[in-house]
Amino acid sequence: MVKLTDSEFLEFVQYMHKNYGIDLSKKRILIEGRLSNMIERKGMSSFSQYLDSIKRNNKEEITMLINKLTTNYTYFYREENHFKFLRETVLPNEEKNNKIKTLNIWSAGCSSGEEPYTLAMVVDDYFKYSAGQWRIQIHATDISENVLSKAREGIYSEESIKNLPESYKKRYFTKTNDGKYQVSPEIKKYVDFKVFNLMDPIVARNKYDVILCRNVMIYFNADTKINIVNKFYEATKTGGYLMIGHAETIQRNKSEYLYVSPAIYKKE
């Protein structure tokens, strides 16, 4: 087993924080446990060797590293209060007041696609036959190309969709020969998947009505988190919303978002 030295640990923590915003300062055991055997299989004898290969900007290696150190656990209709708020508050308000009939939503840290596809289903079901009169765009981003590949494929287990309303399961999925569920083309058309690092500048040609960044900022320290929240604020339309994970919080004295309810904030 390849051991992680004190200097290698410090270098690893600094590199991941600077480039990806991920705070690993209390994750020494996790780093060593999840990467040691992989480093050995690559024929390397130290974490320094491995980090040198990462620094050469090998995208495949970087994706594998991020996948190893973060947990991409998600499912459809997770933290359903957000989707109820979307259906009962956001969409009725947009229907009443949005004269140009455009709806722009960002799923930041979308993992394998369950969140943006759930958003698409809620929006499509709400507007029903008038959806074609709207320009609906759901931008879904993640730092990992691996999970985005799965998202684009749109095939999920029965366990993953169990919390969805039965009407959604019947209307928006096709069962595959091996017992899995394929997202329908009418839902896929709403969602655009792209790689994006939240540490990078946010260039929003059209500001967002809703931004969801749920259970992503748990990996960031306090300073990184508030910097990202403030970038989200600039990318949100006046009257728009930010939704975060229920286990996450925003320091209200450091953000201009107004608290609405647990894990929901508004830009006035």
Short mmCIF file of C-alpha atoms in Angstrom, two decimals:
data_model
loop_
_atom_site.label_atom_id
_atom_site.label_comp_id
_atom_site.label_asym_id
_atom_site.label_seq_id
_atom_site.Cartn_x
_atom_site.Cartn_y
_atom_site.Cartn_z
CA MET A 1 0.00 0.00 0.00
CA VAL A 2 1.37 3.40 -1.02
CA LYS A 3 1.56 5.69 2.01
CA LEU A 4 0.70 9.40 1.96
CA THR A 5 3.43 11.53 3.56
CA ASP A 6 2.73 14.78 5.41
CA SER A 7 4.21 16.93 2.63
CA GLU A 8 2.29 15.01 -0.07
CA PHE A 9 -0.95 15.41 1.87
CA LEU A 10 -0.41 19.17 2.15
CA GLU A 11 0.43 19.44 -1.56
CA PHE A 12 -2.63 17.37 -2.49
CA VAL A 13 -4.96 19.50 -0.34
CA GLN A 14 -3.59 22.76 -1.77
CA TYR A 15 -3.81 21.56 -5.37
CA MET A 16 -7.42 20.33 -5.09
CA HIS A 17 -8.56 23.48 -3.30
CA LYS A 18 -6.87 25.88 -5.70
CA ASN A 19 -8.06 24.16 -8.88
CA TYR A 20 -11.41 22.62 -7.95
CA GLY A 21 -12.47 24.28 -4.68
CA ILE A 22 -12.62 20.90 -2.95
CA ASP A 23 -11.62 21.03 0.73
CA LEU A 24 -9.74 17.85 1.67
CA SER A 25 -7.97 19.27 4.71
CA LYS A 26 -9.73 16.77 7.01
CA LYS A 27 -9.81 13.89 4.54
CA ARG A 28 -6.34 12.35 4.83
CA ILE A 29 -7.65 8.87 5.54
CA LEU A 30 -10.13 9.14 2.65
CA ILE A 31 -7.41 10.24 0.20
CA GLU A 32 -5.07 7.43 1.18
CA GLY A 33 -7.83 4.83 1.32
CA ARG A 34 -9.40 5.63 -2.03
CA LEU A 35 -6.26 6.32 -4.07
CA SER A 36 -3.47 4.13 -2.69
CA ASN A 37 -4.34 0.90 -4.51
CA MET A 38 -5.06 2.74 -7.75
CA ILE A 39 -1.66 4.47 -7.61
CA GLU A 40 0.00 1.10 -7.03
CA ARG A 41 -1.82 -0.44 -10.00
CA LYS A 42 -0.48 2.35 -12.17
CA GLY A 43 3.06 1.26 -11.28
CA MET A 44 3.76 4.38 -9.22
CA SER A 45 5.50 4.29 -5.86
CA SER A 46 4.33 7.58 -4.32
CA PHE A 47 1.51 10.09 -4.20
CA SER A 48 3.97 12.69 -5.52
CA GLN A 49 4.37 10.73 -8.75
CA TYR A 50 0.61 10.51 -9.12
CA LEU A 51 0.08 14.23 -8.46
CA ASP A 52 2.76 15.07 -11.03
CA SER A 53 0.78 13.11 -13.64
CA ILE A 54 -2.41 14.99 -12.63
CA LYS A 55 -0.65 18.33 -12.97
CA ARG A 56 0.17 17.54 -16.59
CA ASN A 57 -3.53 18.18 -17.16
CA ASN A 58 -4.48 14.65 -18.15
CA LYS A 59 -8.26 15.13 -18.30
CA GLU A 60 -9.01 11.43 -18.00
CA GLU A 61 -6.90 11.14 -14.86
CA ILE A 62 -8.41 14.29 -13.35
CA THR A 63 -11.93 12.99 -13.95
CA MET A 64 -11.04 9.67 -12.31
CA LEU A 65 -9.50 11.48 -9.34
CA ILE A 66 -12.57 13.66 -8.75
CA ASN A 67 -14.86 10.64 -9.05
CA LYS A 68 -12.78 8.81 -6.44
CA LEU A 69 -12.79 11.68 -3.94
CA THR A 70 -16.41 12.83 -4.23
CA THR A 71 -19.57 10.82 -3.83
CA ASN A 72 -21.97 11.04 -6.78
CA TYR A 73 -24.96 9.69 -4.88
CA THR A 74 -28.30 10.91 -6.17
CA TYR A 75 -31.73 9.78 -7.32
CA PHE A 76 -34.88 11.19 -8.90
CA TYR A 77 -37.04 13.52 -6.79
CA ARG A 78 -34.37 13.88 -4.11
CA GLU A 79 -35.29 16.55 -1.54
CA GLU A 80 -38.74 16.82 -3.09
CA ASN A 81 -39.66 20.11 -1.35
CA HIS A 82 -37.62 21.93 -3.99
CA PHE A 83 -39.66 20.40 -6.78
CA LYS A 84 -42.91 21.21 -4.97
CA PHE A 85 -41.76 24.81 -4.58
CA LEU A 86 -40.94 24.91 -8.28
CA ARG A 87 -44.37 23.60 -9.22
CA GLU A 88 -46.45 25.52 -6.67
CA THR A 89 -44.62 28.86 -6.53
CA VAL A 90 -42.06 29.42 -9.26
CA LEU A 91 -43.92 28.12 -12.30
CA PRO A 92 -47.29 29.79 -11.53
CA ASN A 93 -45.47 33.09 -11.07
CA GLU A 94 -43.59 32.62 -14.36
CA GLU A 95 -46.80 31.67 -16.16
CA LYS A 96 -48.49 34.83 -14.89
CA ASN A 97 -45.68 37.37 -15.26
CA ASN A 98 -43.18 36.09 -17.82
CA LYS A 99 -44.36 37.81 -21.00
CA ILE A 100 -41.53 36.53 -23.21
CA LYS A 101 -42.17 32.92 -22.14
CA THR A 102 -38.59 31.87 -21.54
CA LEU A 103 -37.53 29.73 -18.61
CA ASN A 104 -33.84 29.34 -17.84
CA ILE A 105 -32.77 26.84 -15.14
CA TRP A 106 -29.28 25.71 -14.11
CA SER A 107 -28.56 22.41 -12.37
CA ALA A 108 -25.01 23.00 -11.08
CA GLY A 109 -23.28 19.80 -10.00
CA CYS A 110 -25.86 17.67 -11.78
CA SER A 111 -23.98 14.38 -11.35
CA SER A 112 -25.54 11.58 -13.42
CA GLY A 113 -28.58 13.59 -14.50
CA GLU A 114 -31.35 12.70 -12.08
CA GLU A 115 -31.84 16.28 -10.90
CA PRO A 116 -32.10 18.04 -14.29
CA TYR A 117 -34.33 15.32 -15.70
CA THR A 118 -36.63 15.64 -12.66
CA LEU A 119 -36.76 19.39 -13.27
CA ALA A 120 -37.67 18.79 -16.91
CA MET A 121 -40.47 16.42 -15.91
CA VAL A 122 -41.93 18.86 -13.39
CA VAL A 123 -41.83 21.71 -15.91
CA ASP A 124 -43.24 19.62 -18.77
CA ASP A 125 -46.03 18.25 -16.59
CA TYR A 126 -46.93 21.71 -15.29
CA PHE A 127 -47.22 23.34 -18.70
CA LYS A 128 -48.59 20.19 -20.36
CA TYR A 129 -49.76 21.03 -23.87
CA SER A 130 -48.64 24.67 -23.69
CA ALA A 131 -44.98 23.74 -23.11
CA GLY A 132 -44.34 24.20 -26.83
CA GLN A 133 -45.19 27.89 -26.46
CA TRP A 134 -42.27 28.36 -24.07
CA ARG A 135 -38.51 28.44 -24.59
CA ILE A 136 -37.43 26.14 -21.77
CA GLN A 137 -33.71 25.57 -21.19
CA ILE A 138 -32.25 23.43 -18.42
CA HIS A 139 -28.46 23.74 -18.28
CA ALA A 140 -26.86 20.85 -16.42
CA THR A 141 -23.17 20.98 -15.50
CA ASP A 142 -20.70 18.87 -13.58
CA ILE A 143 -16.94 18.76 -13.24
CA SER A 144 -16.88 15.06 -14.18
CA GLU A 145 -17.23 13.96 -17.80
CA ASN A 146 -17.81 10.40 -16.56
CA VAL A 147 -21.07 11.20 -14.80
CA LEU A 148 -22.17 13.46 -17.65
CA SER A 149 -21.78 10.55 -20.08
CA LYS A 150 -24.17 8.53 -17.95
CA ALA A 151 -26.52 11.51 -17.76
CA ARG A 152 -26.64 11.92 -21.53
CA GLU A 153 -27.38 8.22 -21.89
CA GLY A 154 -30.34 8.63 -19.53
CA ILE A 155 -30.72 5.02 -18.37
CA TYR A 156 -31.48 4.37 -14.70
CA SER A 157 -32.30 1.59 -12.28
CA GLU A 158 -35.75 0.99 -10.83
CA GLU A 159 -34.35 1.96 -7.43
CA SER A 160 -33.28 5.36 -8.78
CA ILE A 161 -36.78 6.31 -9.97
CA LYS A 162 -38.80 4.84 -7.08
CA ASN A 163 -39.65 8.25 -5.53
CA LEU A 164 -41.13 9.68 -8.72
CA PRO A 165 -44.92 9.94 -9.11
CA GLU A 166 -46.32 6.94 -10.98
CA SER A 167 -47.59 9.24 -13.71
CA TYR A 168 -44.03 10.43 -14.38
CA LYS A 169 -42.71 6.87 -14.58
CA LYS A 170 -45.36 5.91 -17.13
CA ARG A 171 -45.17 9.07 -19.20
CA TYR A 172 -41.48 9.89 -19.24
CA PHE A 173 -39.67 6.52 -19.27
CA THR A 174 -39.41 3.44 -21.46
CA LYS A 175 -38.48 0.15 -19.82
CA THR A 176 -35.43 -1.50 -21.37
CA ASN A 177 -34.94 -5.21 -22.02
CA ASP A 178 -32.71 -5.58 -18.95
CA GLY A 179 -35.24 -4.00 -16.58
CA LYS A 180 -33.85 -0.48 -16.49
CA TYR A 181 -35.58 2.78 -17.42
CA GLN A 182 -34.72 5.06 -20.34
CA VAL A 183 -35.62 8.77 -20.15
CA SER A 184 -37.89 9.74 -23.04
CA PRO A 185 -36.71 12.03 -25.87
CA GLU A 186 -39.39 14.60 -24.96
CA ILE A 187 -37.63 15.12 -21.60
CA LYS A 188 -34.10 14.90 -22.95
CA LYS A 189 -34.78 17.76 -25.36
CA TYR A 190 -35.01 20.24 -22.47
CA VAL A 191 -31.59 19.44 -20.99
CA ASP A 192 -28.12 20.43 -22.15
CA PHE A 193 -25.17 18.74 -20.38
CA LYS A 194 -21.71 20.36 -20.19
CA VAL A 195 -18.53 20.09 -18.15
CA PHE A 196 -18.06 23.07 -15.85
CA ASN A 197 -15.80 23.79 -12.87
CA LEU A 198 -17.55 26.00 -10.30
CA MET A 199 -14.21 27.67 -9.58
CA ASP A 200 -14.28 29.19 -13.07
CA PRO A 201 -16.03 32.50 -13.90
CA ILE A 202 -19.75 32.14 -14.63
CA VAL A 203 -20.60 33.66 -17.99
CA ALA A 204 -24.41 33.79 -18.19
CA ARG A 205 -25.61 35.23 -21.48
CA ASN A 206 -29.16 34.83 -20.16
CA LYS A 207 -29.55 35.03 -16.40
CA TYR A 208 -31.26 32.17 -14.59
CA ASP A 209 -34.77 32.00 -13.16
CA VAL A 210 -33.66 29.15 -10.90
CA ILE A 211 -30.24 27.79 -9.95
CA LEU A 212 -29.94 24.50 -8.08
CA CYS A 213 -26.61 23.63 -6.47
CA ARG A 214 -27.57 20.92 -4.03
CA ASN A 215 -25.23 18.78 -1.93
CA VAL A 216 -22.22 20.09 -3.87
CA MET A 217 -20.90 22.82 -1.59
CA ILE A 218 -20.39 20.33 1.26
CA TYR A 219 -17.00 19.75 -0.38
CA PHE A 220 -15.99 23.44 -0.15
CA ASN A 221 -14.65 25.51 2.73
CA ALA A 222 -16.55 28.58 3.93
CA ASP A 223 -14.67 31.14 1.79
CA THR A 224 -14.99 29.10 -1.40
CA LYS A 225 -18.65 28.47 -0.72
CA ILE A 226 -19.58 32.13 -0.31
CA ASN A 227 -17.54 33.09 -3.40
CA ILE A 228 -19.54 30.59 -5.45
CA VAL A 229 -22.84 31.74 -3.93
CA ASN A 230 -22.03 35.34 -4.84
CA LYS A 231 -21.24 34.27 -8.42
CA PHE A 232 -24.60 32.51 -8.51
CA TYR A 233 -26.24 35.73 -7.31
CA GLU A 234 -24.82 37.67 -10.24
CA ALA A 235 -26.07 34.96 -12.63
CA THR A 236 -29.61 34.97 -11.18
CA LYS A 237 -32.41 37.11 -12.60
CA THR A 238 -34.08 39.59 -10.26
CA GLY A 239 -36.90 37.60 -8.69
CA GLY A 240 -35.06 34.34 -9.33
CA TYR A 241 -34.11 31.61 -6.86
CA LEU A 242 -31.16 29.62 -5.59
CA MET A 243 -31.80 26.18 -4.10
CA ILE A 244 -29.12 24.37 -2.09
CA GLY A 245 -29.05 21.05 -0.24
CA HIS A 246 -30.99 20.79 3.01
CA ALA A 247 -27.77 19.88 4.81
CA GLU A 248 -26.14 23.11 3.57
CA THR A 249 -26.42 26.70 4.71
CA ILE A 250 -25.56 30.17 3.40
CA GLN A 251 -24.10 32.86 5.66
CA ARG A 252 -26.85 35.44 5.24
CA ASN A 253 -24.66 38.36 6.26
CA LYS A 254 -22.28 37.54 3.39
CA SER A 255 -24.81 37.07 0.60
CA GLU A 256 -27.44 39.35 -0.91
CA TYR A 257 -29.86 36.48 -1.44
CA LEU A 258 -32.92 36.67 0.81
CA TYR A 259 -33.88 33.60 2.81
CA VAL A 260 -37.25 32.18 1.73
CA SER A 261 -37.44 28.80 3.44
CA PRO A 262 -34.97 26.02 4.32
CA ALA A 263 -32.51 25.66 1.42
CA ILE A 264 -34.35 28.21 -0.78
CA TYR A 265 -33.12 31.79 -1.38
CA LYS A 266 -34.36 34.62 -3.60
CA LYS A 267 -32.78 37.54 -5.43
CA GLU A 268 -34.98 40.62 -4.95
#
